[in-house]
CSV table of C-alpha atoms in Angstrom, one decimal:
chain,number,residue,atom,x,y,z
B,27,MET,CA,-40.3,151.7,149.5
B,28,THR,CA,-42.2,154.3,147.6
B,29,GLU,CA,-39.8,157.1,148.5
B,30,LEU,CA,-36.1,157.5,149.0
B,31,SER,CA,-34.6,158.8,152.2
B,32,PRO,CA,-33.8,162.5,152.0
B,33,ASP,CA,-30.1,161.7,152.4
B,34,LEU,CA,-30.0,159.3,149.5
B,35,ALA,CA,-32.1,161.5,147.3
B,36,SER,CA,-29.9,164.4,148.0
B,37,ALA,CA,-26.7,162.4,147.3
B,38,LEU,CA,-28.1,161.1,144.0
B,39,GLN,CA,-29.2,164.5,143.0
B,40,ALA,CA,-25.8,166.0,143.8
B,41,ARG,CA,-24.0,163.3,141.8
B,42,PHE,CA,-26.3,163.0,138.7
B,43,GLY,CA,-28.2,166.3,138.5
B,44,VAL,CA,-30.8,166.2,135.8
B,45,ARG,CA,-30.0,162.5,135.2
B,46,PHE,CA,-31.7,161.7,138.6
B,47,SER,CA,-35.5,161.9,138.6
B,48,GLN,CA,-38.3,161.3,141.1
B,49,GLY,CA,-41.0,162.5,138.6
B,50,MET,CA,-43.9,160.2,138.5
B,51,ALA,CA,-44.1,160.0,134.7
B,52,VAL,CA,-40.4,158.8,134.5
B,53,ARG,CA,-40.9,156.4,137.4
B,54,GLU,CA,-44.0,154.9,135.8
B,55,GLN,CA,-42.2,154.4,132.5
B,56,HIS,CA,-39.5,152.4,134.3
B,57,GLY,CA,-42.0,150.5,136.4
B,58,ARG,CA,-43.9,148.5,133.8
B,59,ASP,CA,-43.1,145.9,131.2
B,60,GLU,CA,-45.2,143.5,129.0
B,61,SER,CA,-46.0,141.2,132.0
B,62,ILE,CA,-49.4,140.9,133.7
B,63,PHE,CA,-48.1,142.2,137.1
B,64,LYS,CA,-49.2,145.5,138.6
B,65,VAL,CA,-46.4,146.8,140.9
B,66,PRO,CA,-45.8,150.3,142.2
B,67,PRO,CA,-43.1,152.1,140.2
B,68,PRO,CA,-39.5,152.6,141.5
B,69,ALA,CA,-38.9,155.4,144.0
B,70,ALA,CA,-36.5,157.1,141.5
B,71,VAL,CA,-34.7,156.7,138.2
B,72,VAL,CA,-31.0,157.3,137.5
B,73,PHE,CA,-29.8,157.6,133.9
B,74,ALA,CA,-26.2,156.2,133.7
B,75,GLU,CA,-23.9,157.1,130.9
B,76,SER,CA,-20.7,155.4,132.0
B,77,THR,CA,-19.4,152.5,134.1
B,78,GLN,CA,-18.3,155.1,136.7
B,79,ASP,CA,-22.0,156.3,136.8
B,80,VAL,CA,-23.1,152.8,137.5
B,81,GLN,CA,-20.5,152.3,140.2
B,82,ASP,CA,-21.4,155.5,142.0
B,83,ALA,CA,-25.1,154.8,141.8
B,84,VAL,CA,-24.7,151.3,143.2
B,85,ARG,CA,-22.3,152.4,146.0
B,86,LEU,CA,-24.8,155.1,147.1
B,87,CYS,CA,-27.7,152.7,147.1
B,88,ALA,CA,-25.7,150.0,148.9
B,89,ALA,CA,-24.7,152.5,151.6
B,90,HIS,CA,-28.5,153.0,152.2
B,91,ARG,CA,-29.5,149.4,151.5
B,92,VAL,CA,-31.7,150.4,148.7
B,93,PRO,CA,-32.5,148.1,145.8
B,94,VAL,CA,-31.1,148.7,142.3
B,95,ILE,CA,-33.0,147.4,139.2
B,96,ALA,CA,-31.1,147.7,135.9
B,97,TYR,CA,-33.2,148.9,133.0
B,98,GLY,CA,-32.5,148.7,129.3
B,99,ALA,CA,-35.2,148.7,126.6
B,100,GLY,CA,-38.0,147.7,128.9
B,101,SER,CA,-39.1,144.8,126.7
B,102,SER,CA,-39.1,142.0,129.2
B,103,VAL,CA,-42.2,139.9,129.6
B,104,GLU,CA,-41.8,138.2,133.0
B,105,GLY,CA,-41.7,141.2,135.4
B,106,HIS,CA,-37.9,141.4,135.5
B,107,LEU,CA,-37.7,145.2,135.8
B,108,LEU,CA,-40.5,145.7,138.3
B,109,ALA,CA,-39.5,147.4,141.6
B,110,VAL,CA,-41.0,144.8,143.9
B,111,GLN,CA,-39.2,146.2,146.9
B,112,GLY,CA,-39.0,149.7,145.6
B,113,GLY,CA,-35.6,151.3,145.1
B,114,VAL,CA,-33.9,152.9,142.1
B,115,SER,CA,-34.2,152.0,138.5
B,116,LEU,CA,-30.8,152.3,136.9
B,117,ASP,CA,-31.4,153.1,133.2
B,118,VAL,CA,-28.3,152.1,131.1
B,119,SER,CA,-30.0,152.9,127.7
B,120,ARG,CA,-27.7,155.9,127.2
B,121,MET,CA,-24.7,153.6,127.5
B,122,ASN,CA,-25.1,152.8,123.8
B,123,HIS,CA,-21.6,153.0,122.3
B,124,ILE,CA,-20.0,150.3,120.2
B,125,LEU,CA,-16.5,150.3,121.7
B,126,ALA,CA,-14.5,148.0,119.4
B,127,VAL,CA,-15.0,145.8,116.4
B,128,ASN,CA,-12.4,143.2,115.9
B,129,ALA,CA,-13.4,142.0,112.4
B,130,GLU,CA,-10.4,139.6,112.1
B,131,ASP,CA,-11.4,137.8,115.3
B,132,LEU,CA,-15.1,138.1,114.7
B,133,THR,CA,-15.8,139.8,118.0
B,134,VAL,CA,-17.3,143.1,119.1
B,135,THR,CA,-17.3,144.9,122.4
B,136,VAL,CA,-20.3,147.1,123.3
B,137,GLN,CA,-22.0,148.9,126.1
B,138,PRO,CA,-25.2,147.4,127.5
B,139,GLY,CA,-27.6,149.9,126.0
B,140,VAL,CA,-26.6,149.1,122.4
B,141,THR,CA,-29.6,147.4,120.7
B,142,ARG,CA,-29.3,144.4,118.4
B,143,GLU,CA,-30.5,146.4,115.4
B,144,GLN,CA,-28.0,149.2,116.1
B,145,LEU,CA,-25.2,146.6,116.3
B,146,ASN,CA,-26.1,145.0,113.1
B,147,GLU,CA,-26.4,148.3,111.2
B,148,HIS,CA,-22.9,149.1,112.4
B,149,VAL,CA,-21.2,145.9,111.5
B,150,ARG,CA,-22.9,145.0,108.2
B,151,HIS,CA,-20.6,147.2,106.3
B,152,ALA,CA,-17.8,145.0,107.4
B,153,GLY,CA,-19.6,141.9,106.1
B,154,LEU,CA,-20.6,140.8,109.6
B,155,PHE,CA,-23.7,140.3,111.7
B,156,PHE,CA,-24.9,139.4,115.2
B,157,PRO,CA,-27.5,136.6,114.9
B,158,ILE,CA,-29.4,136.6,118.1
B,159,ASP,CA,-32.9,138.0,117.4
B,160,PRO,CA,-35.5,137.8,120.1
B,161,GLY,CA,-37.9,139.9,118.1
B,162,ALA,CA,-38.0,143.1,120.0
B,163,ASN,CA,-35.2,145.6,119.4
B,164,ALA,CA,-33.9,144.7,122.8
B,165,SER,CA,-30.7,146.0,124.4
B,166,LEU,CA,-27.8,143.7,124.5
B,167,GLY,CA,-27.4,144.1,128.2
B,168,GLY,CA,-30.9,143.0,128.8
B,169,MET,CA,-30.4,140.1,126.3
B,170,CYS,CA,-27.4,138.9,128.3
B,171,ALA,CA,-29.3,139.3,131.6
B,172,THR,CA,-32.2,137.1,130.4
B,173,ARG,CA,-30.1,134.7,128.3
B,174,ALA,CA,-32.1,135.6,125.3
B,175,SER,CA,-32.3,133.7,122.0
B,176,GLY,CA,-35.0,133.9,119.4
B,177,THR,CA,-35.5,133.0,115.7
B,178,ASN,CA,-31.8,132.2,114.8
B,179,ALA,CA,-30.9,130.2,117.8
B,180,VAL,CA,-31.5,126.8,116.1
B,181,ARG,CA,-28.3,127.5,114.1
B,182,TYR,CA,-26.3,130.1,116.0
B,183,GLY,CA,-27.2,129.4,119.6
B,184,THR,CA,-28.3,131.8,122.4
B,185,MET,CA,-26.7,134.6,124.3
B,186,ARG,CA,-25.0,132.0,126.5
B,187,ASP,CA,-23.1,130.7,123.4
B,188,ASN,CA,-22.3,134.2,122.0
B,189,ALA,CA,-21.2,136.2,125.0
B,190,LEU,CA,-17.4,135.8,125.4
B,191,ALA,CA,-16.6,138.4,128.1
B,192,LEU,CA,-18.3,140.9,130.4
B,193,GLN,CA,-17.6,143.9,132.5
B,194,VAL,CA,-19.8,143.9,135.6
B,195,VAL,CA,-20.3,146.3,138.5
B,196,THR,CA,-20.8,144.2,141.6
B,197,PRO,CA,-23.3,144.9,144.4
B,198,GLN,CA,-20.4,146.6,146.3
B,199,GLY,CA,-19.8,149.0,143.4
B,200,GLU,CA,-16.5,147.3,142.3
B,201,VAL,CA,-15.7,146.5,138.6
B,202,ILE,CA,-14.8,143.0,137.6
B,203,ARG,CA,-14.1,141.5,134.2
B,204,THR,CA,-15.1,138.0,133.2
B,205,GLY,CA,-13.8,136.0,130.2
B,206,THR,CA,-11.6,137.2,127.3
B,207,ARG,CA,-11.9,137.6,123.5
B,208,ALA,CA,-10.4,134.1,123.0
B,209,LYS,CA,-12.8,131.6,121.7
B,210,LYS,CA,-12.3,129.3,124.7
B,211,SER,CA,-10.8,129.1,128.2
B,212,SER,CA,-10.4,126.6,131.0
B,213,ALA,CA,-9.1,129.2,133.5
B,214,GLY,CA,-11.2,129.2,136.7
B,215,TYR,CA,-14.9,129.4,137.2
B,216,ASP,CA,-17.0,130.4,134.2
B,217,LEU,CA,-18.2,133.7,135.6
B,218,THR,CA,-19.4,134.9,132.2
B,219,ARG,CA,-22.0,132.1,132.2
B,220,LEU,CA,-22.9,132.9,135.8
B,221,TYR,CA,-23.9,136.5,134.9
B,222,VAL,CA,-25.5,135.7,131.6
B,223,GLY,CA,-29.0,134.8,132.7
B,224,SER,CA,-28.7,136.2,136.2
B,225,GLU,CA,-31.4,138.8,135.4
B,226,GLY,CA,-29.6,141.6,137.2
B,227,THR,CA,-29.6,139.8,140.6
B,228,LEU,CA,-25.8,139.6,140.9
B,229,GLY,CA,-24.6,142.8,139.3
B,230,VAL,CA,-25.0,145.3,136.5
B,231,ILE,CA,-23.4,144.5,133.2
B,232,THR,CA,-21.6,147.5,131.7
B,233,GLU,CA,-19.6,146.0,128.8
B,234,ILE,CA,-20.1,142.9,126.7
B,235,THR,CA,-17.8,141.2,124.2
B,236,LEU,CA,-19.8,139.1,121.7
B,237,ARG,CA,-19.2,136.8,118.8
B,238,LEU,CA,-19.9,138.0,115.3
B,239,TYR,CA,-20.5,136.0,112.1
B,240,PRO,CA,-19.8,136.6,108.5
B,241,LEU,CA,-22.8,137.6,106.5
B,242,PRO,CA,-24.0,134.5,104.6
B,243,GLU,CA,-23.2,134.4,100.9
B,244,ALA,CA,-26.7,133.4,100.1
B,245,VAL,CA,-29.9,133.8,102.2
B,246,THR,CA,-33.4,132.8,101.2
B,247,ALA,CA,-36.6,132.4,103.1
B,248,ALA,CA,-39.5,130.1,102.4
B,249,ILE,CA,-43.0,129.5,103.7
B,250,CYS,CA,-44.5,126.1,103.8
B,251,THR,CA,-48.2,125.6,104.8
B,252,PHE,CA,-49.9,122.5,106.2
B,253,ALA,CA,-53.5,121.5,106.8
B,254,SER,CA,-52.4,119.7,110.0
B,255,LEU,CA,-50.5,121.2,112.9
B,256,GLN,CA,-49.1,117.8,113.6
B,257,ASP,CA,-47.7,117.5,110.0
B,258,ALA,CA,-46.0,120.9,110.4
B,259,VAL,CA,-44.4,119.9,113.7
B,260,GLN,CA,-43.3,116.5,112.4
B,261,THR,CA,-41.6,118.2,109.5
B,262,VAL,CA,-39.5,120.3,111.9
B,263,ILE,CA,-38.6,117.2,114.0
B,264,LYS,CA,-37.4,115.3,111.0
B,265,THR,CA,-35.4,118.3,109.7
B,266,ILE,CA,-33.6,118.7,113.0
B,267,GLN,CA,-33.0,115.0,113.5
B,268,LEU,CA,-31.4,114.8,110.0
B,269,GLY,CA,-29.0,117.6,110.9
B,270,VAL,CA,-30.1,120.1,108.3
B,271,PRO,CA,-28.3,123.4,109.3
B,272,ILE,CA,-31.4,125.5,108.9
B,273,ALA,CA,-31.0,129.0,110.2
B,274,ARG,CA,-34.6,129.7,111.2
B,275,VAL,CA,-37.7,127.6,111.4
B,276,GLU,CA,-40.7,129.3,113.0
B,277,LEU,CA,-44.2,127.8,113.5
B,278,ILE,CA,-47.3,130.0,113.3
B,279,ASP,CA,-50.7,128.3,113.7
B,280,ALA,CA,-53.5,129.2,111.3
B,281,HIS,CA,-55.4,131.4,113.7
B,282,SER,CA,-52.3,133.4,114.5
B,283,VAL,CA,-51.7,133.8,110.7
B,284,SER,CA,-55.1,135.5,110.4
B,285,LEU,CA,-54.3,137.9,113.3
B,286,ILE,CA,-51.0,138.8,111.6
B,287,ASN,CA,-52.6,139.4,108.3
B,288,ALA,CA,-55.1,141.8,109.9
B,289,TYR,CA,-52.5,143.7,111.8
B,290,SER,CA,-49.6,143.7,109.3
B,291,LYS,CA,-51.7,144.0,106.1
B,292,THR,CA,-50.1,140.8,104.8
B,293,SER,CA,-51.8,138.2,102.6
B,294,LEU,CA,-50.3,135.0,104.0
B,295,ARG,CA,-52.2,131.8,103.3
B,296,GLN,CA,-54.4,131.1,106.4
B,297,ALA,CA,-53.0,127.7,107.3
B,298,HIS,CA,-50.6,126.2,109.8
B,299,MET,CA,-47.2,127.6,108.6
B,300,LEU,CA,-43.5,127.1,108.9
B,301,LEU,CA,-41.5,130.2,108.1
B,302,MET,CA,-37.9,129.2,107.3
B,303,GLU,CA,-34.6,130.7,106.4
B,304,PHE,CA,-31.6,129.1,104.9
B,305,HIS,CA,-28.0,130.5,105.1
B,306,GLY,CA,-24.8,129.5,103.3
B,307,SER,CA,-23.4,129.3,99.8
B,308,PRO,CA,-25.8,129.2,96.9
B,309,ALA,CA,-25.3,125.5,96.5
B,310,SER,CA,-25.7,124.7,100.2
B,311,VAL,CA,-28.8,126.8,100.5
B,312,ARG,CA,-30.3,125.0,97.5
B,313,GLU,CA,-29.4,121.6,99.0
B,314,GLN,CA,-30.9,122.5,102.4
B,315,ALA,CA,-34.1,123.8,100.9
B,316,GLU,CA,-34.5,120.8,98.7
B,317,THR,CA,-34.1,118.5,101.6
B,318,VAL,CA,-36.6,120.3,103.8
B,319,GLN,CA,-39.1,120.5,100.9
B,320,ALA,CA,-38.9,116.7,100.4
B,321,ILE,CA,-39.5,116.2,104.2
B,322,ALA,CA,-42.5,118.6,104.1
B,323,HIS,CA,-43.9,116.7,101.1
B,324,GLU,CA,-43.7,113.5,103.1
B,325,HIS,CA,-45.9,115.2,105.7
B,326,GLN,CA,-48.4,116.7,103.3
B,327,GLY,CA,-46.8,120.1,103.2
B,328,ASN,CA,-47.4,122.4,100.2
B,329,ASP,CA,-44.8,123.6,97.8
B,330,PHE,CA,-42.6,126.3,99.2
B,331,GLU,CA,-43.4,130.0,98.6
B,332,TRP,CA,-40.1,131.8,98.3
B,333,ALA,CA,-38.9,135.2,99.6
B,334,SER,CA,-35.4,135.7,98.3
B,335,ALA,CA,-35.2,139.4,98.0
B,336,PRO,CA,-34.1,141.2,101.2
B,337,GLU,CA,-37.1,143.5,101.3
B,338,GLU,CA,-39.4,140.4,101.1
B,339,ARG,CA,-37.6,138.7,103.9
B,340,ARG,CA,-37.7,141.8,106.1
B,341,ARG,CA,-41.4,142.1,105.6
B,342,LEU,CA,-42.0,138.4,106.5
B,343,TRP,CA,-39.9,138.5,109.6
B,344,ALA,CA,-41.4,141.9,110.7
B,345,ALA,CA,-44.8,140.3,110.4
B,346,ARG,CA,-43.6,137.3,112.5
B,347,HIS,CA,-42.1,139.5,115.1
B,348,ASN,CA,-45.3,141.6,115.3
B,349,ALA,CA,-47.4,138.5,116.2
B,350,TYR,CA,-47.6,139.6,119.8
B,351,PHE,CA,-48.9,143.0,118.9
B,352,ALA,CA,-51.3,141.5,116.3
B,353,ALA,CA,-52.7,139.3,119.0
B,354,VAL,CA,-53.2,141.9,121.7
B,355,SER,CA,-54.8,144.3,119.2
B,356,SER,CA,-57.4,141.6,118.3
B,357,ARG,CA,-58.9,141.9,121.8
B,358,PRO,CA,-58.7,145.6,122.9
B,359,GLY,CA,-57.8,146.1,126.5
B,360,CYS,CA,-56.5,142.5,126.9
B,361,ARG,CA,-53.1,141.5,128.4
B,362,SER,CA,-51.2,138.4,127.3
B,363,ILE,CA,-49.9,135.8,129.7
B,364,SER,CA,-47.0,134.3,127.7
B,365,THR,CA,-45.7,130.8,128.0
B,366,ASP,CA,-42.1,129.8,127.2
B,367,VAL,CA,-41.6,126.1,127.5
B,368,CYS,CA,-38.8,124.2,125.7
B,369,VAL,CA,-38.6,120.5,125.3
B,370,PRO,CA,-36.3,117.9,123.7
B,371,ILE,CA,-37.1,117.9,119.9
B,372,SER,CA,-38.3,114.3,120.1
B,373,ARG,CA,-41.1,115.4,122.5
B,374,LEU,CA,-42.2,118.6,120.7
B,375,ALA,CA,-45.2,117.1,118.9
B,376,ASP,CA,-46.6,115.5,122.1
B,377,CYS,CA,-46.1,118.6,124.2
B,378,LEU,CA,-47.4,121.1,121.7
B,379,LEU,CA,-50.4,119.2,120.4
B,380,GLN,CA,-51.7,118.2,123.9
B,381,SER,CA,-51.4,121.8,125.0
B,382,VAL,CA,-53.3,123.0,121.9
B,383,ASP,CA,-56.1,120.6,122.8
B,384,GLU,CA,-56.2,122.0,126.4
B,385,VAL,CA,-56.4,125.6,125.4
B,386,ASN,CA,-59.0,125.0,122.7
B,387,ALA,CA,-61.2,123.3,125.4
B,388,SER,CA,-60.7,126.2,127.8
B,389,GLY,CA,-62.3,128.9,125.6
B,390,ILE,CA,-59.4,131.3,126.4
B,391,PRO,CA,-58.4,133.3,123.2
B,392,TYR,CA,-54.8,132.7,122.4
B,393,PHE,CA,-52.1,132.9,119.7
B,394,LEU,CA,-49.3,130.3,119.1
B,395,VAL,CA,-45.9,130.8,117.7
B,396,GLY,CA,-42.7,128.9,118.2
B,397,HIS,CA,-38.9,128.7,117.6
B,398,VAL,CA,-39.7,125.0,117.1
B,399,GLY,CA,-36.3,124.1,115.7
B,400,ASP,CA,-35.2,124.4,119.4
B,401,GLY,CA,-38.3,122.7,120.8
B,402,ASN,CA,-39.4,126.1,122.1
B,403,PHE,CA,-42.9,127.5,121.6
B,404,HIS,CA,-45.1,130.2,123.0
B,405,PHE,CA,-48.8,130.5,123.7
B,406,GLY,CA,-50.1,133.9,124.5
B,407,TYR,CA,-53.3,133.6,126.5
B,408,LEU,CA,-55.3,136.8,125.8
B,409,ILE,CA,-57.2,137.7,129.0
B,410,ASP,CA,-59.2,140.5,130.4
B,411,PRO,CA,-56.9,141.8,133.2
B,412,ASP,CA,-59.9,142.7,135.4
B,413,ASP,CA,-61.5,139.2,135.1
B,414,ALA,CA,-60.0,137.2,138.0
B,415,SER,CA,-61.6,133.9,136.8
B,416,GLU,CA,-60.2,134.3,133.3
B,417,ARG,CA,-56.8,135.0,134.6
B,418,GLU,CA,-56.9,132.0,136.8
B,419,ARG,CA,-58.0,129.8,133.9
B,420,ALA,CA,-55.0,131.0,131.9
B,421,GLU,CA,-52.6,130.5,134.7
B,422,GLN,CA,-53.9,127.0,135.2
B,423,LEU,CA,-53.3,126.3,131.5
B,424,ASN,CA,-49.7,127.6,132.0
B,425,ARG,CA,-49.2,125.4,135.0
B,426,GLN,CA,-50.4,122.3,133.1
B,427,LEU,CA,-48.2,123.2,130.2
B,428,VAL,CA,-45.1,123.7,132.3
B,429,ALA,CA,-45.7,120.4,134.2
B,430,ARG,CA,-46.0,118.6,131.0
B,431,ALA,CA,-42.8,120.1,129.6
B,432,ILE,CA,-40.8,119.4,132.7
B,433,GLY,CA,-42.2,115.8,132.7
B,434,MET,CA,-40.8,115.4,129.2
B,435,GLY,CA,-37.3,116.5,130.2
B,436,GLY,CA,-37.9,120.2,129.3
B,437,THR,CA,-37.8,123.6,130.9
B,438,CYS,CA,-40.3,126.2,132.1
B,439,SER,CA,-38.3,128.9,130.2
B,440,GLY,CA,-36.5,128.6,126.9
B,441,GLU,CA,-35.6,132.2,126.6
B,442,HIS,CA,-37.7,134.7,128.5
B,443,GLY,CA,-36.2,134.1,131.9
B,444,VAL,CA,-37.8,133.6,135.3
B,445,GLY,CA,-38.4,137.1,136.7
B,446,LEU,CA,-41.5,137.1,138.9
B,447,HIS,CA,-43.8,134.8,136.9
B,448,LYS,CA,-41.8,131.6,136.8
B,449,MET,CA,-40.4,131.4,140.3
B,450,ASP,CA,-42.6,128.5,141.4
B,451,PHE,CA,-41.9,126.7,138.1
B,452,LEU,CA,-38.1,127.0,138.6
B,453,GLU,CA,-38.5,125.3,142.0
B,454,GLN,CA,-40.5,122.5,140.3
B,455,GLU,CA,-37.9,122.2,137.6
B,456,ALA,CA,-34.6,122.5,139.5
B,457,GLY,CA,-35.5,121.2,142.9
B,458,GLU,CA,-34.8,122.6,146.3
B,459,GLY,CA,-31.2,121.5,146.4
B,460,ALA,CA,-30.3,123.4,143.2
B,461,LEU,CA,-32.2,126.4,144.5
B,462,ASP,CA,-30.2,126.3,147.7
B,463,VAL,CA,-27.0,126.6,145.6
B,464,MET,CA,-28.5,129.5,143.7
B,465,ARG,CA,-29.4,131.2,147.0
B,466,ALA,CA,-25.9,130.6,148.4
B,467,ILE,CA,-24.4,132.3,145.3
B,468,LYS,CA,-26.8,135.3,145.6
B,469,GLN,CA,-26.2,135.7,149.3
B,470,ALA,CA,-22.4,135.4,148.9
B,471,LEU,CA,-22.2,138.0,146.1
B,472,ASP,CA,-25.1,140.3,147.2
B,473,PRO,CA,-25.4,139.9,151.0
B,474,LEU,CA,-27.5,143.1,151.3
B,475,ASN,CA,-29.9,141.7,148.6
B,476,ILE,CA,-30.0,145.0,146.7
B,477,MET,CA,-29.6,143.7,143.2
B,478,ASN,CA,-33.1,143.3,141.6
B,479,PRO,CA,-34.5,141.5,144.7
B,480,SER,CA,-37.5,139.1,144.7
B,481,LYS,CA,-36.6,137.8,141.2
B,482,ILE,CA,-35.8,134.2,140.1
B,483,PHE,CA,-36.3,132.7,143.6
B,484,ARG,CA,-37.3,133.6,147.1
B,485,LEU,CA,-34.6,134.0,149.7
B,486,GLN,CA,-35.3,131.9,152.8
B,487,GLY,CA,-35.4,133.3,156.3
């Protein structure tokens, strides 16, 4: 559907005025993400500024059986926001108000267009922070939709653990609320968890109530380098198995460190690296760091290099978060096929090291980073998008990696979501019976199949 019907276009124009656009530049902006897919842009874009705007847009599209694709910051990597069946991109980035901070209860309620950096800037004056950090300055609505996590998840959990309640516009244009500000509930089906991770296929999230956390009394970051990738990984495994409450532990392989240095103008030692952060009281931070340093020494790790000042930590984490951009800039014109497997911590070394051997043998350029405290790591295969054979080699590496992870009791996606890219992998992981349950939920809640269609799984029939 490359064009809207005149009736729907007229109705949307009348309701939204200049906030409705069929201009190609606007459509193309809303029709691409960081994935490898090339899909025609949506037929139109609506900029919503309120829940009522979302309701009205959804109702008009439903009346004409036109798809609706929610759009936040556009930072997804699996094709989530692509208009596979055409339709209207519903941009909620202007719904960016922080509605209520309940400091005594450690909760906050926000609109979906609020970004994680915006939220943290707002609440830090109250001595609070929101820990989920996927790297990009993503919108919180999108982070809920993809069940995001990131560098702090090893201690603070994922969006699944930190979203308490939602307001959602259904495919029929009705508003429902799920959950409460209470820390727990056993009342009815857990609809909050159903919508968190649904990737916009069941409704449009218009409000989110989240957990907040007190800012730690003490925070310090440390770098530990290793000659062997296996030693670095074994250090992480032992740390987690001993129950050390480390806040962040990120793996960067030596090659990726060199890419980061070139891009971010840093001077990190070019070796396999663990980038760690410890939170707590001064005494507990010291105890955690001493424990992990001892573990690292057992595995031939070097002495820690410390970054205790806030500006030093910010620079380190900015360099880590820019690893993707550092990698793609190293091969001009390339695109990255990103992997996202997650395995039980006891199988991390086997899965990661076997996969490194495979990609090295393939000749495909790549970078490697990982939230390894969770057993989650990412290869980025850097390919020429116009070279079909190179793309197929990268996709084959990805298929082998996912099969290995699933065989070890893991998952095809630790945090990026399924979108377009991982639909076959989800079938492999969950099985046809579980997919049938998912399809039944989708068809019951969205019988017209207008909410971000052709994502997560294929409808039968």
